[in-house]
Short mmCIF file of C-alpha atoms in Angstrom, two decimals:
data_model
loop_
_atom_site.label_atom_id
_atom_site.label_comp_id
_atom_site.label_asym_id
_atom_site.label_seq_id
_atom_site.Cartn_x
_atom_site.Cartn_y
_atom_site.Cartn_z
CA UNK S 1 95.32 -114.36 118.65
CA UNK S 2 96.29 -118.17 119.29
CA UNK S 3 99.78 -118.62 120.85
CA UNK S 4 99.98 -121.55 117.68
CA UNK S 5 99.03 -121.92 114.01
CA UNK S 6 98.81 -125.41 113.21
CA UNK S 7 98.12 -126.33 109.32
CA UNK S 8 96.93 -129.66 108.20
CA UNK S 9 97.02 -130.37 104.34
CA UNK S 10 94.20 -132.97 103.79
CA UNK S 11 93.66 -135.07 100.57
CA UNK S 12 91.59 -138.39 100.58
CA UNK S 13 93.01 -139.62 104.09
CA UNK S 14 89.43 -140.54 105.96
CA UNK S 15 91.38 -143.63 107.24
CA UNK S 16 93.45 -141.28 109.88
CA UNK S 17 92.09 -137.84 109.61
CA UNK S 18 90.57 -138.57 112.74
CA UNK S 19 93.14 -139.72 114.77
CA UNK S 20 95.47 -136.72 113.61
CA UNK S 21 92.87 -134.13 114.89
CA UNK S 22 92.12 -136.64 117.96
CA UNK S 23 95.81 -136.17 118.84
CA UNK S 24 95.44 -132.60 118.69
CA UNK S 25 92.22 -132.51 120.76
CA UNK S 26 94.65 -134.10 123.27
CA UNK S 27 97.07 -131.75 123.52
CA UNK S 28 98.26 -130.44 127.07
CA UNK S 29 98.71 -127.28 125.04
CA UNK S 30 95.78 -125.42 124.30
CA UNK S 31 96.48 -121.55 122.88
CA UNK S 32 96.03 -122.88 119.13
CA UNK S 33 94.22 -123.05 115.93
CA UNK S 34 94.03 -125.87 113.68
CA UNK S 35 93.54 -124.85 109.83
CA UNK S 36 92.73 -127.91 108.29
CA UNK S 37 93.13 -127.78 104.45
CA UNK S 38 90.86 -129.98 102.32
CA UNK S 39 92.83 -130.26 98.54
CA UNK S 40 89.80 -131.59 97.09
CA UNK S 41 89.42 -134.85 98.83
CA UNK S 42 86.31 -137.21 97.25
CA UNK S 43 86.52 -139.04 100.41
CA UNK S 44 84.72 -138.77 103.82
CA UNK S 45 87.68 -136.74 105.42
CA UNK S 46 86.06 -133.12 104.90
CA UNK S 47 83.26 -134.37 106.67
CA UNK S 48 84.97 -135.64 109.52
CA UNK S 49 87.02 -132.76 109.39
CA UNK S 50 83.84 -130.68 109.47
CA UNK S 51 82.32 -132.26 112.53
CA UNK S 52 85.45 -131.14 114.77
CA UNK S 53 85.15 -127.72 112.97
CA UNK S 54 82.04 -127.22 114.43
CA UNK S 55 82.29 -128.59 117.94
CA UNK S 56 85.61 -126.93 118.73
CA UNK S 57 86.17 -123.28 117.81
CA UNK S 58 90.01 -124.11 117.68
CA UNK S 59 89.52 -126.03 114.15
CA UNK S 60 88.72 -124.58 111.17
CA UNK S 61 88.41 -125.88 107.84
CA UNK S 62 89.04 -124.32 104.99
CA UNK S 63 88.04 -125.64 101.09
CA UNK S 64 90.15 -125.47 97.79
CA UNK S 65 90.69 -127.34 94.38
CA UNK S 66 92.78 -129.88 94.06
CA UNK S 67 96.36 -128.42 93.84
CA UNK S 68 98.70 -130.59 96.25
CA UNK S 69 100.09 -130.47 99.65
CA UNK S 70 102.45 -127.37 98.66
CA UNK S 71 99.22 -125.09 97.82
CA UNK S 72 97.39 -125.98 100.15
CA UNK S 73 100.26 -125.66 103.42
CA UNK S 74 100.32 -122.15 101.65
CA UNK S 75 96.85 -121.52 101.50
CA UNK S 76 97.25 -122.29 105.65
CA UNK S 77 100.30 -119.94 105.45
CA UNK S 78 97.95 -117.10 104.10
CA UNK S 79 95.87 -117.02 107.00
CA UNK S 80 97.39 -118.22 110.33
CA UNK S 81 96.88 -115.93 113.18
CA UNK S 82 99.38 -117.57 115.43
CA UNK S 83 102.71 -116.53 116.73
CA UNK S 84 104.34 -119.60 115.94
CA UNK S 85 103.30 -121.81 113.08
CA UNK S 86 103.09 -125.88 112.67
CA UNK S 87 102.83 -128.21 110.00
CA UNK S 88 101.20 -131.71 110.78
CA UNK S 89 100.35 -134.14 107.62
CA UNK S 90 96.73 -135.46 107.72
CA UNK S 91 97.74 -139.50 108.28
CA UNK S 92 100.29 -138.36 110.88
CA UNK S 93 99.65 -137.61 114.69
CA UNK S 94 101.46 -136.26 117.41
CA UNK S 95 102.38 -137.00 121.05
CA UNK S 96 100.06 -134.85 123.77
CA UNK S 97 102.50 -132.96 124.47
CA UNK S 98 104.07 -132.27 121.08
CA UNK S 99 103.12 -128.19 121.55
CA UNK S 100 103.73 -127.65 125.03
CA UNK S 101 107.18 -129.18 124.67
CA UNK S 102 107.83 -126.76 121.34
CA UNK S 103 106.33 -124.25 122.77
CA UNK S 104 108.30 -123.97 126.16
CA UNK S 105 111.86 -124.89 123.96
CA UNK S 106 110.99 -121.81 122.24
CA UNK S 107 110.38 -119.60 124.72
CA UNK S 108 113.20 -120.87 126.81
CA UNK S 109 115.91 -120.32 124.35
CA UNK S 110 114.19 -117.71 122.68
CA UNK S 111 114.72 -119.67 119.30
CA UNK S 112 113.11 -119.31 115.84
CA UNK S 113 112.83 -122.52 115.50
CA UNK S 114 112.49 -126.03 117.36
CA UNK S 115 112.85 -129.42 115.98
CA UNK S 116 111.93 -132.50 117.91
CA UNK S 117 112.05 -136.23 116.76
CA UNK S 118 109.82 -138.32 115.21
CA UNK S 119 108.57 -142.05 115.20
CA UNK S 120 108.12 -143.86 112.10
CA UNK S 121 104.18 -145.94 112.46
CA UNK S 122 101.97 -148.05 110.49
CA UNK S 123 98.77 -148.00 109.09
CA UNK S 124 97.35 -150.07 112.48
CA UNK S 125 98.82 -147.49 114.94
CA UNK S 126 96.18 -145.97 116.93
CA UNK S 127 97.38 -143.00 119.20
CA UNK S 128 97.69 -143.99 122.12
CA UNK S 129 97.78 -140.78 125.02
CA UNK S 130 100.86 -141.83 126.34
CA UNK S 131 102.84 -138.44 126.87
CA UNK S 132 106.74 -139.37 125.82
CA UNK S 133 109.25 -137.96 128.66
CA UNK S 134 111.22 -134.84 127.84
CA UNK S 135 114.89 -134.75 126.99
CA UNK S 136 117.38 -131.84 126.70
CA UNK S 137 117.62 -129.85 124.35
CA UNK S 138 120.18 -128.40 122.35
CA UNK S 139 121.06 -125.18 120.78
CA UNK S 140 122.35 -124.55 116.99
CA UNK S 141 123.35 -121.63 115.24
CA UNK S 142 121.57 -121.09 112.11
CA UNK S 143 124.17 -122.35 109.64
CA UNK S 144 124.85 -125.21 111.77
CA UNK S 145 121.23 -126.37 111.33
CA UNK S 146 120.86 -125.75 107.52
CA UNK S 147 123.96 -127.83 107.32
CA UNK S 148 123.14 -130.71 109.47
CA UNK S 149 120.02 -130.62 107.69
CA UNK S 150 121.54 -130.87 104.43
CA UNK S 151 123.57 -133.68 105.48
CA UNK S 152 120.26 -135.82 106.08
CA UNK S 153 122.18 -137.16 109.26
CA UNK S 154 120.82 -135.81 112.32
CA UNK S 155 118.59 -133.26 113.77
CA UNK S 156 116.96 -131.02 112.56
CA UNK S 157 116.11 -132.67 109.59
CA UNK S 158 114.84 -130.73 106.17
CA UNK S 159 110.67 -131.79 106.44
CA UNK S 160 108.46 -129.49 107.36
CA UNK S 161 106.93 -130.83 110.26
CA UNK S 162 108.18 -131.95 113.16
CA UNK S 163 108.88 -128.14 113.88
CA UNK S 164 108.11 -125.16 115.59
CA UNK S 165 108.43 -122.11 113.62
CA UNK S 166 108.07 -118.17 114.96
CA UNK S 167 105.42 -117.10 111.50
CA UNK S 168 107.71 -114.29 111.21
CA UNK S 169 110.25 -116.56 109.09
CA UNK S 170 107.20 -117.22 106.46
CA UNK S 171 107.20 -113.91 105.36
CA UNK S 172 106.89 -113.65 101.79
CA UNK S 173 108.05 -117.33 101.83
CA UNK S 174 105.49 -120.16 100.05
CA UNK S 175 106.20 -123.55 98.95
CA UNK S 176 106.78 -124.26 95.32
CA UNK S 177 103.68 -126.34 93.69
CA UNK S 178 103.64 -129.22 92.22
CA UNK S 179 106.76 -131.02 93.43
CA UNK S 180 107.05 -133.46 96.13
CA UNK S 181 110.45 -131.93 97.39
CA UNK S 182 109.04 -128.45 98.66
CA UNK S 183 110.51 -129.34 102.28
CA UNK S 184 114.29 -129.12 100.64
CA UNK S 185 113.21 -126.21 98.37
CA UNK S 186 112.19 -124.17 101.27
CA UNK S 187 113.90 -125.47 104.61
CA UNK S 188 117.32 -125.29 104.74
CA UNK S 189 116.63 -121.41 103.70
CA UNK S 190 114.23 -121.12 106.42
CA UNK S 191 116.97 -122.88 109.10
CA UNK S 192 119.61 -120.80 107.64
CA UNK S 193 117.38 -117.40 108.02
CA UNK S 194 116.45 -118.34 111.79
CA UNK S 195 118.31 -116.95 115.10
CA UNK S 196 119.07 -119.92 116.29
CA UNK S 197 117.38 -123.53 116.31
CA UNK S 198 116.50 -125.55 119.06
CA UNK S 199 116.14 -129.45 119.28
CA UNK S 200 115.03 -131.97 121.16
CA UNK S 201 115.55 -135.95 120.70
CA UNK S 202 111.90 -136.64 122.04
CA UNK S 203 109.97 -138.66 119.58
CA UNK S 204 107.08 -135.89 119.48
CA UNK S 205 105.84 -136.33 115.66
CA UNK S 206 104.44 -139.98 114.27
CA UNK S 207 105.19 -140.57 110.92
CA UNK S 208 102.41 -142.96 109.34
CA UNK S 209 104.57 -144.68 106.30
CA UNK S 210 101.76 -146.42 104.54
CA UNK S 211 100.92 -148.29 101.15
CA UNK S 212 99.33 -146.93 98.70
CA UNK S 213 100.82 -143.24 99.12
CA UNK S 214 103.40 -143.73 96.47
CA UNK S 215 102.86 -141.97 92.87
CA UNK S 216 102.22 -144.08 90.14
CA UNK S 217 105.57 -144.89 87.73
CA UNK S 218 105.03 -142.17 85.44
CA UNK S 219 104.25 -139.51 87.76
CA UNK S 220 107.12 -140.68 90.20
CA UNK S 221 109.77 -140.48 87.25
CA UNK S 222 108.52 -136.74 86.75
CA UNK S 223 108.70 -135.76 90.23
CA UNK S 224 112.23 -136.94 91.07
CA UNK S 225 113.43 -135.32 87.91
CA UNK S 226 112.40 -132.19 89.81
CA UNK S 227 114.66 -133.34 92.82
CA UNK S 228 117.36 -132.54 90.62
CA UNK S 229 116.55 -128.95 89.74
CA UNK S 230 115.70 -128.42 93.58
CA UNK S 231 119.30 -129.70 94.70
CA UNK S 232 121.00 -127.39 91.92
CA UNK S 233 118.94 -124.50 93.35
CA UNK S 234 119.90 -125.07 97.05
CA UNK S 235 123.39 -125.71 96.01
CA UNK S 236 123.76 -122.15 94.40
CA UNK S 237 121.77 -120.60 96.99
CA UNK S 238 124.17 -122.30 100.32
CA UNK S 239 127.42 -122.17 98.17
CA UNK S 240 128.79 -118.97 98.59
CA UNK S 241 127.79 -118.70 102.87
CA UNK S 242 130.67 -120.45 103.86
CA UNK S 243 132.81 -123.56 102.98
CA UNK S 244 130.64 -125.68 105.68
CA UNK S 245 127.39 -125.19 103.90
CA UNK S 246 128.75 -125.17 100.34
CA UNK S 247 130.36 -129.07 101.33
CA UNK S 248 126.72 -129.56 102.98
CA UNK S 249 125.21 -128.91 100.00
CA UNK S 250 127.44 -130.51 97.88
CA UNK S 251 126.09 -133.27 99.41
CA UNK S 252 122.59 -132.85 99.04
CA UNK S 253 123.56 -132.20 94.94
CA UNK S 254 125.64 -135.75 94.73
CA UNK S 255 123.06 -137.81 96.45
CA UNK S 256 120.48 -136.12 94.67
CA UNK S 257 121.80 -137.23 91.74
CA UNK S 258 122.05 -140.85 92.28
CA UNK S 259 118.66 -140.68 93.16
CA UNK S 260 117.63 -139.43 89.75
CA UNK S 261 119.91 -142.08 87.82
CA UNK S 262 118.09 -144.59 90.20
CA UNK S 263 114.75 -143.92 89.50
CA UNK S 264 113.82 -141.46 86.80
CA UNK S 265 113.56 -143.78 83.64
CA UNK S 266 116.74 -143.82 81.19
CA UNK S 267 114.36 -142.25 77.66
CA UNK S 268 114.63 -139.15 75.60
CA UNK S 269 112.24 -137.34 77.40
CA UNK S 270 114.84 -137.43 80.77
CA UNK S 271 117.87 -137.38 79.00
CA UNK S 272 118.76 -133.95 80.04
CA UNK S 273 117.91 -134.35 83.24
CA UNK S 274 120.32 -137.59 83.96
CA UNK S 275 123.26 -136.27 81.72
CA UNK S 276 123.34 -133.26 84.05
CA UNK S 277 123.13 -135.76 87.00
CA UNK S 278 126.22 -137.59 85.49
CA UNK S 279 127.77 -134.00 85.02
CA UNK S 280 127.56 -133.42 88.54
CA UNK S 281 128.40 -136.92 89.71
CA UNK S 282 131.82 -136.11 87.94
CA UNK S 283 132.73 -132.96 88.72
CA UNK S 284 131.71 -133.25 92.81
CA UNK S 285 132.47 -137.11 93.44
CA UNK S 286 136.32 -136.74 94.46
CA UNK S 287 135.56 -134.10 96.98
CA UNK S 288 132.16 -135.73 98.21
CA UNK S 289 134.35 -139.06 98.82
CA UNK S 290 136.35 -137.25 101.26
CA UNK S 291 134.03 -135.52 102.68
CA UNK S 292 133.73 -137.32 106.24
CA UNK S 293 130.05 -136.60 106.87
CA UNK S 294 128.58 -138.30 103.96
CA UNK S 295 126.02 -141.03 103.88
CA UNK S 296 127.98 -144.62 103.44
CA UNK S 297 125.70 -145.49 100.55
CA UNK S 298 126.54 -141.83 98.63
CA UNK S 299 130.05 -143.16 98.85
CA UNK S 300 129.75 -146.83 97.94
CA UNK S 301 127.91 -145.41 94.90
CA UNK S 302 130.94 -142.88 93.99
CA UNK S 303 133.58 -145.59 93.89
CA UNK S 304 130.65 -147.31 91.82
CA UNK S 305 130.60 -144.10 89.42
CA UNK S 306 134.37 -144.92 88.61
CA UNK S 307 133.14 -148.13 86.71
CA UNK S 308 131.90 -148.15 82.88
CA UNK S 309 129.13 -145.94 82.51
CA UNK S 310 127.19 -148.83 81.87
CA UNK S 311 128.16 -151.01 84.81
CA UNK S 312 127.73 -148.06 87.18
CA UNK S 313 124.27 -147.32 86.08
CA UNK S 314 123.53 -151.40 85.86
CA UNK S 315 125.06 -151.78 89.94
CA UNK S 316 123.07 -148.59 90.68
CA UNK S 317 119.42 -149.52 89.54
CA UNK S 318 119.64 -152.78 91.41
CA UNK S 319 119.84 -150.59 94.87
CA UNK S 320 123.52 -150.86 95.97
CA UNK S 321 123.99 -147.27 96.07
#
């Protein structure tokens, strides 16, 4: 059995597949398998997926439907072999020594999980070999990670990758489908559920940010209306642990919030959805204000949220918040 399960969801991404599974080829690390995950790409990636398949025993790659990067990170879930488990998006790489690093953190500390740091790239960024130098790490308790996480501050954060995880923690877990929050539906649990967590501030992960990845208006307004029902569901679940994590997620609820008023469109169809983001904004605004770990733009938009209703919502679609 491979020391490392590493799953790659893949959907229409030909322009990068190959350097994500180049970077992997590179790795200093070598106990592994790479389940790729092809959602039903009509683009060339499956077959350039397919030629590393069959050169390098390490790769497989596995076909499905079309059902998003939730189903098919799940479908990888279903049948990893390893002892620790990876997630790596197919237009991002990773440093050479991404594993190894993980990998010896882990077994170091003896932690369930280790987070490292990541590098926002382009669309032109080639990787490039170089292996970054290792910093120290440090050591988290479980609640002290779900709560930094939840704070959207520091390390670790909630995404999936950029992590090491032992598979035991995925037991009887799966992301929820069709949403494109499944990393705060399903992290923070998985931090708060872990022994401890390790991290490291080496820049380990690259995170491609490119155009064209965005959902189209319609689509996008659906999704984020989703953010809110994710938020209200992490907030009950971290609420009652302690007083840390219920102010962490307090957090998490408020800004999720503005983030619906900001961008789901103001109609019938989503009025529910933003008066129950205003509910929240009132009832959790005094104590979020005081809360000293918040984001400065979650408070510039609660003293905002003290103005007419209309004003607030007018200042608040423009960006400010």
């Amino acid at each position: 059995m491979p020391a490392i399960s590493v799953i790659i969801p893949m959907y229409n991404t030909e322009a990068y597949i190959k350097d994500c599974l180049d970077s992997l080829v590179a790795q200093t690390f070598t106990d592994f398998e790479a389940i790729v995950i092809n959602d039903g790409s009509t683009d060339e990636c499956a077959r350039i997926a397919a030629s590393y398949a069959s050169s390098d025993a390490r790769f497989k790659l596995i076909g499905q439907p079309n059902k998003g990067p939730s189903e098919a990170r799940n479908t990888g879930l279903k049948i990893m072999q390893g002892d620790y488990v990876t997630f790596i998006d197919s237009d991002d790489c990773v440093a050479p020594n991404f594993l190894e690093t993980l990998f010896f953190i882990a077994q170091l500390h003896q932690t369930d999980i280790v987070c490292c740091a990541s590098q926002v790239i382009d669309e032109n960024y080639v990787a490039d070999g170089n292996t970054p130098n290792t910093a120290v790490s440090k050591l988290l308790t479980a609640e002290e990670a779900a709560r930094i996480a939840l704070y959207q501050d520091s390390l670790p954060d909630y995404s999936a990758w950029n992590k090491l995880y032992k598979r035991e923690l995925w037991k009887n877990r799966l992301f929820p489908a069709g949403t494109i929050f499944e990393d705060l539906a399903v992290i923070p649990d998985i931090l708060l559920s872990a022994n401890k967590v390790a991290t490291t501030r080496t820049k380990l992960y690259y995170y491609r940010k490119r155009q064209g990845s965005e959902l189209s208006l319609q689509i996008a307004n659906q999704k984020t209306a989703q953010l809110l029902d994710i938020a209200e569901n992490v907030f009950d679940k971290m609420k009652s642990h302690s007083k840390p994590l219920y102010k962490a997620a307090r957090n998490t609820l408020v800004s999720a919030c503005f983030s619906v008023l900001m961008r789901v469109e103001d109609s019938e169809k989503f009025a529910d959805c933003r008066k129950r983001a205003l509910a929240h904004i009132r009832k959790y605004r005094l104590g979020s204000f005081f809360d000293l770990r918040i984001r400065m733009r979650n408070r510039m938009a609660i003293l905002l949220s003290y103005l007419p209703r209309f004003l607030f919502l007018k200042f608040l679609k423009k960006g400010i918040a």
